[in-house]
Coordinates of C-alpha atoms and ligand atoms in Angstrom, one line a residue:
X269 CA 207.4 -4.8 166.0
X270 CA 210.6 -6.6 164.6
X271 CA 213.3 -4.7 163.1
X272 CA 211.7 -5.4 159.2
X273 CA 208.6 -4.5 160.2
X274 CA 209.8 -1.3 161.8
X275 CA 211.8 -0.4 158.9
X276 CA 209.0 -0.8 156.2
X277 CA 207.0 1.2 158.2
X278 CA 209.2 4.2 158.9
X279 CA 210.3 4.3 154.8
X280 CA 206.7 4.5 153.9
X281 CA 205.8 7.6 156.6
X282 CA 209.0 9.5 155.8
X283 CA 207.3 9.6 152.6
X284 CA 203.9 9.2 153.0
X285 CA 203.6 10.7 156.9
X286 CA 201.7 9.4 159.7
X287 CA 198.3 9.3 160.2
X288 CA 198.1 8.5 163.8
X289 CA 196.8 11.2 165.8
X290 CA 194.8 10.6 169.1
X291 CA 193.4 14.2 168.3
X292 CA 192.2 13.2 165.0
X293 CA 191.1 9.7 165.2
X294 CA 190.8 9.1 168.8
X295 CA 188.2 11.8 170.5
X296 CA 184.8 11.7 172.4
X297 CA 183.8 7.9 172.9
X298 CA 180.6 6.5 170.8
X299 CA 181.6 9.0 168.1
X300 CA 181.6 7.2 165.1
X301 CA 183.1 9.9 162.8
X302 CA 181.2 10.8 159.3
X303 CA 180.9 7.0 158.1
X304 CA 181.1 4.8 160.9
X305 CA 182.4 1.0 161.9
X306 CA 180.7 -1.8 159.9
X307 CA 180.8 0.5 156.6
X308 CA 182.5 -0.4 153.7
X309 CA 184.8 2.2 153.9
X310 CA 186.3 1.2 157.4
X311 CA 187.2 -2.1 155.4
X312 CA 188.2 -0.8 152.4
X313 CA 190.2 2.6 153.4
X314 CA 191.7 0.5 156.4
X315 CA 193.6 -1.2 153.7
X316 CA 196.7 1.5 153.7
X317 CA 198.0 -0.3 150.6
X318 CA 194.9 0.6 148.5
X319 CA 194.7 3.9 149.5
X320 CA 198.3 4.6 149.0
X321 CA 198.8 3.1 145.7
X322 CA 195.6 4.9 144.5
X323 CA 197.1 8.3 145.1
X324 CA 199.2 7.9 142.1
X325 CA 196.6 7.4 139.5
X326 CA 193.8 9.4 141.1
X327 CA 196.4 12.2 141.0
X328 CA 196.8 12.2 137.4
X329 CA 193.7 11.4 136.3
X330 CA 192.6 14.7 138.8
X331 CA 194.7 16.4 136.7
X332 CA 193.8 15.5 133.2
X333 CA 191.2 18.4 133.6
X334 CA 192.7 21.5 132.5
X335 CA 191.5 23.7 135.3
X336 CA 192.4 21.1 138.0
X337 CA 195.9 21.3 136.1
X338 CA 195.8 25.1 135.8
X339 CA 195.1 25.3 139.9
X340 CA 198.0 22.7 140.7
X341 CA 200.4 24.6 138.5
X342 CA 199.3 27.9 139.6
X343 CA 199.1 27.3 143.0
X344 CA 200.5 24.2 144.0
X345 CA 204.1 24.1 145.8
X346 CA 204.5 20.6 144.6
X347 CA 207.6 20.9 142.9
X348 CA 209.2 22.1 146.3
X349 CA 207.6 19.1 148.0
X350 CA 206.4 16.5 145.5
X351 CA 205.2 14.0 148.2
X352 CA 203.5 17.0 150.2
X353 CA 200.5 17.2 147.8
X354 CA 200.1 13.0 148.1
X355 CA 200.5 13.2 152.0
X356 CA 198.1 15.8 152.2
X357 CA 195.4 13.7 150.2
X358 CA 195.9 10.6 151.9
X359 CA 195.7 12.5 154.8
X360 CA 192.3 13.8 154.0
X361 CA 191.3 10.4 153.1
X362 CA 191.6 8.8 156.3
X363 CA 191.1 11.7 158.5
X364 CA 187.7 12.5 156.3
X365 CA 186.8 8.2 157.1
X366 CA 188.6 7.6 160.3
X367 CA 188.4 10.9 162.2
X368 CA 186.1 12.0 165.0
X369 CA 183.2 14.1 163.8
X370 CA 184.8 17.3 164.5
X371 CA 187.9 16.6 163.3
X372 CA 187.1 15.2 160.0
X373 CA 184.8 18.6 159.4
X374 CA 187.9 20.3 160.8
X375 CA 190.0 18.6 157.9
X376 CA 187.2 19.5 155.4
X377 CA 186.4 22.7 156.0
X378 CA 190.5 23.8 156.2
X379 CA 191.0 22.1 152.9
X380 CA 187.8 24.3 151.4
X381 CA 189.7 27.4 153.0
X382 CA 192.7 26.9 150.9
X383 CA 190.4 25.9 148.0
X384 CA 188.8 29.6 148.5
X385 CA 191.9 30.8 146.8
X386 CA 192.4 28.7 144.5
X387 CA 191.2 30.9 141.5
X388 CA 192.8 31.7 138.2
X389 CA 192.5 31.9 134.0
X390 CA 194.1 28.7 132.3
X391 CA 196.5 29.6 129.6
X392 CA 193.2 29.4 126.8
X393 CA 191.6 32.0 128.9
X394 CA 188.3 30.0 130.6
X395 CA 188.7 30.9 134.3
X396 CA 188.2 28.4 137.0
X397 CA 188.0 28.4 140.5
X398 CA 188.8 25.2 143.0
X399 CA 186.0 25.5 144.6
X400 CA 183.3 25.0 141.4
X401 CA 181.2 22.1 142.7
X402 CA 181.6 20.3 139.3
X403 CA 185.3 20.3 139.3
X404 CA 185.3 19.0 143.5
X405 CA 183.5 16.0 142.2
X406 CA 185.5 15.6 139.8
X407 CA 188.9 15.2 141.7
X408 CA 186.7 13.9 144.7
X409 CA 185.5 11.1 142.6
X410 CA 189.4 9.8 141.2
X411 CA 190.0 9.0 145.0
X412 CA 187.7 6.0 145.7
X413 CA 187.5 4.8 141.8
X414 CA 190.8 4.3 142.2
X415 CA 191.0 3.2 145.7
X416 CA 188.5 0.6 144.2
X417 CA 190.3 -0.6 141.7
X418 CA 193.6 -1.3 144.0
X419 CA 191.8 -2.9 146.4
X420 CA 189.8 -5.2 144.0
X421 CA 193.1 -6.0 142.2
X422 CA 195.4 -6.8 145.5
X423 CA 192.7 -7.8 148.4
X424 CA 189.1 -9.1 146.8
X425 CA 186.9 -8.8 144.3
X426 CA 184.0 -6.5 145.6
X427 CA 180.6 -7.5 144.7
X428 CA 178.2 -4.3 142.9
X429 CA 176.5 -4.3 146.3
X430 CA 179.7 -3.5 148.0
X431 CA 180.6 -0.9 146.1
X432 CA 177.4 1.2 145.7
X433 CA 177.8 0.8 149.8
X434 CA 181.4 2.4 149.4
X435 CA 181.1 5.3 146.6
X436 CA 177.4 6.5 148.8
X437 CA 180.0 6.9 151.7
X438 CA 182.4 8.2 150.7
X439 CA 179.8 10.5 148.7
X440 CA 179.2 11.9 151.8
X441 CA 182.5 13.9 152.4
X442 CA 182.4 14.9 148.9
X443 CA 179.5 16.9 148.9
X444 CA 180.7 18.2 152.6
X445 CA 183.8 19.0 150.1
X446 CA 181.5 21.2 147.9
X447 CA 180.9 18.9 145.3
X448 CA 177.0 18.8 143.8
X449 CA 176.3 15.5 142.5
X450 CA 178.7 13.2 142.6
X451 CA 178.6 8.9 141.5
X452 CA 176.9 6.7 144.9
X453 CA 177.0 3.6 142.6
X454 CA 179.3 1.4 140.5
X455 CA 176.8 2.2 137.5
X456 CA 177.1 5.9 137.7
X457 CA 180.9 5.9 138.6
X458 CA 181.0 4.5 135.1
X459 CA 178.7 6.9 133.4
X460 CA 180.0 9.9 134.8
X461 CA 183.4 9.0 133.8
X462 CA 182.4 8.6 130.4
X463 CA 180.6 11.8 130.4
X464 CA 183.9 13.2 131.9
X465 CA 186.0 12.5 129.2
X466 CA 185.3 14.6 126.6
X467 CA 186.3 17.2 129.2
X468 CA 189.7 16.0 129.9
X469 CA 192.8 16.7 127.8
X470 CA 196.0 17.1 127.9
X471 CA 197.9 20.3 127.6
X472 CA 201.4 22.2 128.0
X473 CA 200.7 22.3 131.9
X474 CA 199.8 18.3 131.9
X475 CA 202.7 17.4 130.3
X476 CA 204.8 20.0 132.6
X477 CA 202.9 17.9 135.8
X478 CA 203.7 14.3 134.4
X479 CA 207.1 15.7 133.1
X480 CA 207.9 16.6 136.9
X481 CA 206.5 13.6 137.8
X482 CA 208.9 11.3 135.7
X483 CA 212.1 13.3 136.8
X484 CA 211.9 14.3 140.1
X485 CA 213.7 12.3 142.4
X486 CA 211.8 9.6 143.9
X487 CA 214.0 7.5 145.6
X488 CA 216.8 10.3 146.8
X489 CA 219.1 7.8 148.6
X490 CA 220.0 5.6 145.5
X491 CA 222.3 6.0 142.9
X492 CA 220.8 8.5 140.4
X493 CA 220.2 5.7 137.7
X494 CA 218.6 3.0 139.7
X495 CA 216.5 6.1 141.2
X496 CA 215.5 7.0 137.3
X497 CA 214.3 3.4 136.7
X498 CA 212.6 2.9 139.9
X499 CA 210.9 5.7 139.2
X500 CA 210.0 5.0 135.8
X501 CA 208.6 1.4 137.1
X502 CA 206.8 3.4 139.7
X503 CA 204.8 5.3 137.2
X504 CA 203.8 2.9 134.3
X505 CA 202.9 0.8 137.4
X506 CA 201.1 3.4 139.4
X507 CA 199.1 4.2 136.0
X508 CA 198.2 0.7 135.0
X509 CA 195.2 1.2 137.6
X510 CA 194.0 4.1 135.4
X511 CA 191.7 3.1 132.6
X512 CA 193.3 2.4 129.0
X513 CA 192.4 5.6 127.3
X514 CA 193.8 7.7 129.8
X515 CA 197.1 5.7 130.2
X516 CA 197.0 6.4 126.0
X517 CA 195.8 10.6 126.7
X518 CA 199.1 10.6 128.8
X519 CA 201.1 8.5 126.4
X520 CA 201.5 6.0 129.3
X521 CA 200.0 3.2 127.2
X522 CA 203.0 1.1 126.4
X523 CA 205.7 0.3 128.9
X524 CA 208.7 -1.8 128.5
X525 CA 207.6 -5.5 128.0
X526 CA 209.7 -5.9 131.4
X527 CA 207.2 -3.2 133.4
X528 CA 204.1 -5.1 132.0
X529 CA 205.4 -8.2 132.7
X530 CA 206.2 -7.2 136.5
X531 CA 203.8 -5.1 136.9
X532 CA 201.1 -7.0 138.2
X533 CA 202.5 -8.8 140.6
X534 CA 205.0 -6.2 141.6
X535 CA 201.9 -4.1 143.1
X536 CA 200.5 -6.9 144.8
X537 CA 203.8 -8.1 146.2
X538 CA 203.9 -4.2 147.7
X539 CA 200.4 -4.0 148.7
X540 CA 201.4 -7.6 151.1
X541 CA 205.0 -6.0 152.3
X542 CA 202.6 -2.7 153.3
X543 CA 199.9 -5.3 155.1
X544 CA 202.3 -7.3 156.9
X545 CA 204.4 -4.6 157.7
X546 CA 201.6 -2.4 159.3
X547 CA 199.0 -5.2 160.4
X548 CA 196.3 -3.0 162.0
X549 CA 196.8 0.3 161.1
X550 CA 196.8 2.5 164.2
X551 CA 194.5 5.0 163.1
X552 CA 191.5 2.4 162.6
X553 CA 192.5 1.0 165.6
X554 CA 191.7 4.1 167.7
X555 CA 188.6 4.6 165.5
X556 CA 187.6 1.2 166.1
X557 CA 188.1 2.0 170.7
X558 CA 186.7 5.4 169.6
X559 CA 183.7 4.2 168.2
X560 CA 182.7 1.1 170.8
X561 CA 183.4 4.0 173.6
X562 CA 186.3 2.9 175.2
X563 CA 188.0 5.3 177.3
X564 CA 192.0 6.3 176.6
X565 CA 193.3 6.7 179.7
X566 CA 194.6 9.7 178.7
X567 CA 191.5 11.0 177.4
X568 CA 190.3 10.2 180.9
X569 CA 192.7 12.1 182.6
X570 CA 192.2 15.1 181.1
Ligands
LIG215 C1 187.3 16.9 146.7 C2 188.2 17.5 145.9 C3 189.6 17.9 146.5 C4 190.3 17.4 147.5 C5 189.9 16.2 148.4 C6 191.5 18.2 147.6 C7 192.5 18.0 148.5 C8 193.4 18.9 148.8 C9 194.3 18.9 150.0 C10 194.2 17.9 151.1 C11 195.1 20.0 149.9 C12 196.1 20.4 150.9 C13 195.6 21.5 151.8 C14 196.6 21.9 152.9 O1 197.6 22.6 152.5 O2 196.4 21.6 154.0 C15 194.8 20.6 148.7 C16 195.4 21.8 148.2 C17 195.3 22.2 147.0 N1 194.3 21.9 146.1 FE1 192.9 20.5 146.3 N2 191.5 19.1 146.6 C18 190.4 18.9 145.9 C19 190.0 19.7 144.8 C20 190.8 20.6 144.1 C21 190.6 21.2 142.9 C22 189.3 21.1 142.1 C23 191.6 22.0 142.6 C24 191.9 22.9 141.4 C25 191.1 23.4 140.6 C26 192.6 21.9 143.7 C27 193.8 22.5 143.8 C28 194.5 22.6 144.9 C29 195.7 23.4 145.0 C30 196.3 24.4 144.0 C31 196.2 23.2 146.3 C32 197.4 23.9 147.0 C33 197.0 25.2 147.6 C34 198.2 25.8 148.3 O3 199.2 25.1 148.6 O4 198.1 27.0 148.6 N3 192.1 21.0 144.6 N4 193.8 20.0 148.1

């Protein structure tokens, strides 16, 4: 790997970790994990771009629900580690797609253990709980319609076929989640999110979240103002995947002329530097030898 490539690739997993582990997504040959080689989610999640410039959006739109909100601000250490909460999820994402069978329950059922105590009032006094089927597939559901979204936007246009295939994947580790019901096609992604938004608002603790979001330091290592309107860019950008009426719930709606002229091609320019830089991603590579049985030689050894 040349000395750009290698660079790209170390900035993005100081911040967004690795997601190579043999443990995880290599394991016993033939095993094709919970969705499996030829699916639309080994094509579309083994895009890292679209995965990683989802977790922005999905994250606030997670949180427009005001007990999603109330659990993160209750519970959550994010302010002590603001990129832990978006490593963790795109950890879950590929480990949940990627991973050997065991591993990917593993990942699941450790992420409903911490869930177990995720319980609480919100501030107007209706008590939630994390682990309330309705509000898994709710957060559940954010992740691939936003994955979608990037994806269509910086790779291809996905037919409705294609992405009834993908959200009745993905639907699987959802309910394995503790979601009920949750959208397996384009059509009911769309009506569910219309049900949904009656339901979302936003609140003190949202604009405490979005607050922290816009003044936390993203980019640590630059001067403090280049930081502030990197950061800035990062965010209108990051929410221009999000539907129109929740970039105007969040007050997101109108960014400098500048960020909506840039926008756009901005993201896809990133989404490119991320493909180039990481070519196959390791972790659907060992997937991929997992799943058409080859033997690791240290696998074999041991
Ligand atoms: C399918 C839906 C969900 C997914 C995929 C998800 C994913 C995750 C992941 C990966 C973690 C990190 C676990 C770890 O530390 O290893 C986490 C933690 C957390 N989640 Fe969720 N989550 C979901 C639903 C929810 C909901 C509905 C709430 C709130 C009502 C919530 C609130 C939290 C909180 C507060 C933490 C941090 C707990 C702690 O640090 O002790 N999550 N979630």
């Amino acid at each position: 790997m040349n000395a750009l490539r290698r660079w790209i690739v170390d900035d993005f997993e100081r911040g967004a970790g690795r997601h190579d582990d043999p443990a995880v997504y290599g394991g016993p040959p033939g095993d094709p994990g919970l969705i499996g080689p030829g699916s639309m989610s080994w094509e579309i999640n083994a895009d890292l771009a679209a995965v990683a410039q989802a977790g922005l959006p999905a994250i606030v739109l997670e949180i427009l629900h005001p007990s999603v909100v109330a659990g993160v601000e209750d519970l959550s250490n994010y302010r002590e580690d603001p990129f832990q909460r978006a490593r963790a999820t795109l950890g879950y994402v590929l480990a949940t797609t990627f991973g050997n069978t065991e591993a990917a329950t593993a990942v699941i059922e450790r992420v409903k253990h911490v869930h177990s105590f995720v319980n609480g009032t919100r501030p107007d006094g209706v008590s939630y709980r994390a682990l309330d089927p309705e509000l898994i597939a709710w957060v559940h559901t954010c992740i691939p319609w936003m994955i979608l979204r990037v994806f269509e936007d910086t790779k291809r246009p996905l037919s409705q076929r294609e992405k009834d295939r993908y959200l009745t994947e993905q639907a699987v580790i959802g309910r394995m989640g503790g979601a009920g019901w949750v959208p397996e096609t384009a059509k009911e992604l769309d009506d569910y999110v219309e049900a949904m938004r009656p339901r979302l608002s936003v609140n003190a603790q949202t604009r405490e979240f979005i607050g922290f979001l816009m003044t936390s330091p993203f980019f640590p290592d630059l001067p403090e103002w280049v930081d502030r309107q990197l950061h800035r860019f990062t965010i209108y950008a990051g929410m221009s995947r999000a539907p129109q009426w929740a970039q105007e719930l969040i007050g997101y709606d109108r960014p400098p002329m500048t960020t909506r002229v840039l926008t756009g091609p901005m993201l896809r320019l990133d989404a490119q530097r991320l493909r180039w830089a990481f070519g196959s991603p390791r972790y659907l590579q060992l997937a991929q030898q997992r799943a058409a049985g080859v033997v690791r030689p240290q696998a074999a050894a041991t």
